Amino acid sequence: MRALLVLSGVLAALAAGCGGDEASPTWAGPPDPGADGSVAVDGYNAYLADVDEVWEGSAALVASHFLRLDERTAARTTIAGSAGPEGAGPHTVVVTLDGLLDDSVAAERWTLELAEAGEGYELTGARRELRCQPGRGHEGFAPEPCV
């Protein structure tokens, strides 16, 4: 419960624009995915190099900031993370946005790969997959668009 409150506070601060002076760089959100669902991460990593924020020390918060979860609307959002032994090694964060207000797309699933970089994390890969509404395309997660 405490972790949920901390995450809520960080997301509220992101939404309010807190955490730096007004000249701080900003992140508009992830670029459009390619046909295979892959999403470029170089721009976000350049952004991370220009900021010094507390949330950079958490793989889950780096992922939520990359996706701009403070600006997303979904009935259910889940964040699941995994790492190597004793928390070392590569990290994977899977974010699922389910119950979207869209007549074609029911859910989005993002799989983000992260590596430790200095005192925080950087993205090494990102992939978006969609699950379509019934009768609007594939009903399992896949990179293809819904109709």
Short mmCIF file of C-alpha atoms in Angstrom, two decimals:
data_model
loop_
_atom_site.label_atom_id
_atom_site.label_comp_id
_atom_site.label_asym_id
_atom_site.label_seq_id
_atom_site.Cartn_x
_atom_site.Cartn_y
_atom_site.Cartn_z
CA MET A 1 0.00 0.00 0.00
CA ARG A 2 2.86 2.38 0.85
CA ALA A 3 4.46 1.78 -2.56
CA LEU A 4 1.13 2.57 -4.22
CA LEU A 5 0.91 5.85 -2.30
CA VAL A 6 4.48 6.76 -3.26
CA LEU A 7 3.77 5.97 -6.93
CA SER A 8 0.56 8.03 -6.77
CA GLY A 9 2.51 10.95 -5.31
CA VAL A 10 5.20 10.77 -7.98
CA LEU A 11 2.61 10.56 -10.76
CA ALA A 12 0.76 13.54 -9.27
CA ALA A 13 4.02 15.52 -9.19
CA LEU A 14 4.67 14.62 -12.83
CA ALA A 15 1.18 15.77 -13.76
CA ALA A 16 1.66 19.04 -11.90
CA GLY A 17 5.01 19.64 -13.56
CA CYS A 18 6.93 19.59 -10.27
CA GLY A 19 10.47 18.43 -9.82
CA GLY A 20 12.63 21.03 -11.48
CA ASP A 21 12.87 24.57 -12.74
CA GLU A 22 10.77 25.74 -15.66
CA ALA A 23 13.71 25.38 -18.08
CA SER A 24 13.86 21.63 -17.41
CA PRO A 25 13.55 19.39 -20.44
CA THR A 26 10.18 17.73 -20.93
CA TRP A 27 9.10 14.38 -22.35
CA ALA A 28 6.01 14.33 -24.57
CA GLY A 29 5.61 10.56 -24.61
CA PRO A 30 6.78 7.58 -26.62
CA PRO A 31 7.12 7.81 -30.40
CA ASP A 32 4.86 5.78 -32.65
CA PRO A 33 5.74 2.09 -32.83
CA GLY A 34 7.04 0.38 -35.95
CA ALA A 35 5.08 -2.35 -37.74
CA ASP A 36 6.65 -4.96 -35.41
CA GLY A 37 5.61 -3.00 -32.30
CA SER A 38 9.13 -1.80 -31.49
CA VAL A 39 9.48 1.76 -30.24
CA ALA A 40 12.63 3.90 -30.48
CA VAL A 41 14.17 4.70 -27.08
CA ASP A 42 17.18 6.87 -28.02
CA GLY A 43 15.22 10.12 -27.62
CA TYR A 44 14.06 9.14 -24.15
CA ASN A 45 17.56 8.15 -23.08
CA ALA A 46 18.84 11.54 -24.27
CA TYR A 47 16.09 13.15 -22.21
CA LEU A 48 17.12 11.07 -19.15
CA ALA A 49 20.70 12.30 -19.55
CA ASP A 50 19.43 15.90 -19.30
CA VAL A 51 17.35 15.51 -16.13
CA ASP A 52 18.19 14.69 -12.52
CA GLU A 53 15.03 13.40 -10.86
CA VAL A 54 14.34 11.06 -7.94
CA TRP A 55 12.12 8.79 -10.08
CA GLU A 56 15.13 7.87 -12.28
CA GLY A 57 16.19 5.44 -9.52
CA SER A 58 13.16 3.19 -10.06
CA ALA A 59 12.72 1.04 -13.17
CA ALA A 60 8.92 1.11 -12.74
CA LEU A 61 8.84 4.90 -12.44
CA VAL A 62 11.15 5.37 -15.45
CA ALA A 63 8.73 3.16 -17.41
CA SER A 64 5.67 5.08 -16.19
CA HIS A 65 7.30 8.38 -17.11
CA PHE A 66 8.29 7.10 -20.58
CA LEU A 67 4.65 6.14 -21.17
CA ARG A 68 3.29 9.34 -19.58
CA LEU A 69 0.89 7.36 -17.43
CA ASP A 70 -0.11 10.62 -15.74
CA GLU A 71 -1.87 11.54 -19.01
CA ARG A 72 -3.38 8.13 -19.86
CA THR A 73 -6.93 6.99 -19.21
CA ALA A 74 -7.62 3.31 -18.63
CA ALA A 75 -10.03 1.50 -16.34
CA ARG A 76 -7.15 -0.68 -15.10
CA THR A 77 -3.41 -0.11 -15.22
CA THR A 78 -1.01 -2.80 -14.07
CA ILE A 79 2.76 -2.52 -13.73
CA ALA A 80 4.80 -5.69 -13.27
CA GLY A 81 8.56 -5.68 -13.00
CA SER A 82 11.27 -8.31 -12.95
CA ALA A 83 15.03 -8.26 -12.59
CA GLY A 84 17.97 -10.60 -12.41
CA PRO A 85 19.18 -12.25 -9.19
CA GLU A 86 19.25 -9.93 -6.18
CA GLY A 87 17.77 -7.13 -8.29
CA ALA A 88 20.81 -6.90 -10.56
CA GLY A 89 21.06 -7.35 -14.27
CA PRO A 90 18.55 -6.34 -16.89
CA HIS A 91 15.10 -5.23 -15.75
CA THR A 92 11.80 -5.78 -17.53
CA VAL A 93 8.71 -3.71 -16.80
CA VAL A 94 5.39 -4.71 -18.37
CA VAL A 95 2.66 -2.07 -18.27
CA THR A 96 -0.86 -3.05 -19.30
CA LEU A 97 -3.55 -0.44 -19.87
CA ASP A 98 -6.88 -2.26 -19.97
CA GLY A 99 -10.42 -1.00 -20.40
CA LEU A 100 -9.52 1.79 -22.80
CA LEU A 101 -12.21 4.19 -23.98
CA ASP A 102 -11.75 3.18 -27.61
CA ASP A 103 -14.19 1.42 -29.92
CA SER A 104 -11.38 -0.64 -31.52
CA VAL A 105 -8.61 -1.07 -28.92
CA ALA A 106 -9.46 -2.83 -25.67
CA ALA A 107 -5.96 -2.79 -24.14
CA GLU A 108 -2.33 -1.83 -24.72
CA ARG A 109 0.61 -3.79 -23.34
CA TRP A 110 4.07 -2.25 -23.20
CA THR A 111 7.16 -4.35 -22.54
CA LEU A 112 10.10 -2.17 -21.55
CA GLU A 113 13.66 -3.41 -21.10
CA LEU A 114 15.91 -1.34 -18.85
CA ALA A 115 19.52 -1.37 -17.72
CA GLU A 116 21.18 0.36 -14.82
CA ALA A 117 22.94 3.54 -15.90
CA GLY A 118 24.76 5.56 -13.28
CA GLU A 119 22.37 6.16 -10.39
CA GLY A 120 19.28 5.35 -12.44
CA TYR A 121 18.05 3.42 -15.44
CA GLU A 122 17.93 3.78 -19.19
CA LEU A 123 15.72 2.01 -21.71
CA THR A 124 17.33 -0.62 -23.89
CA GLY A 125 14.15 -1.62 -25.71
CA ALA A 126 10.42 -0.96 -25.89
CA ARG A 127 7.55 -2.78 -27.57
CA ARG A 128 3.82 -1.99 -27.77
CA GLU A 129 1.13 -4.56 -28.45
CA LEU A 130 -2.63 -4.12 -28.72
CA ARG A 131 -5.62 -6.29 -27.87
CA CYS A 132 -8.66 -5.40 -29.96
CA GLN A 133 -12.28 -5.14 -28.92
CA PRO A 134 -14.33 -8.22 -29.90
CA GLY A 135 -15.01 -8.18 -33.63
CA ARG A 136 -12.44 -5.42 -34.24
CA GLY A 137 -9.38 -7.55 -35.01
CA HIS A 138 -7.10 -9.86 -33.03
CA GLU A 139 -8.20 -10.49 -29.48
CA GLY A 140 -4.76 -11.50 -28.19
CA PHE A 141 -1.89 -9.04 -27.75
CA ALA A 142 -0.12 -8.38 -31.08
CA PRO A 143 1.61 -5.40 -32.74
CA GLU A 144 -0.90 -5.22 -35.62
CA PRO A 145 -3.45 -2.39 -35.47
CA CYS A 146 -7.11 -2.95 -34.67
CA VAL A 147 -9.85 -2.00 -37.15
#
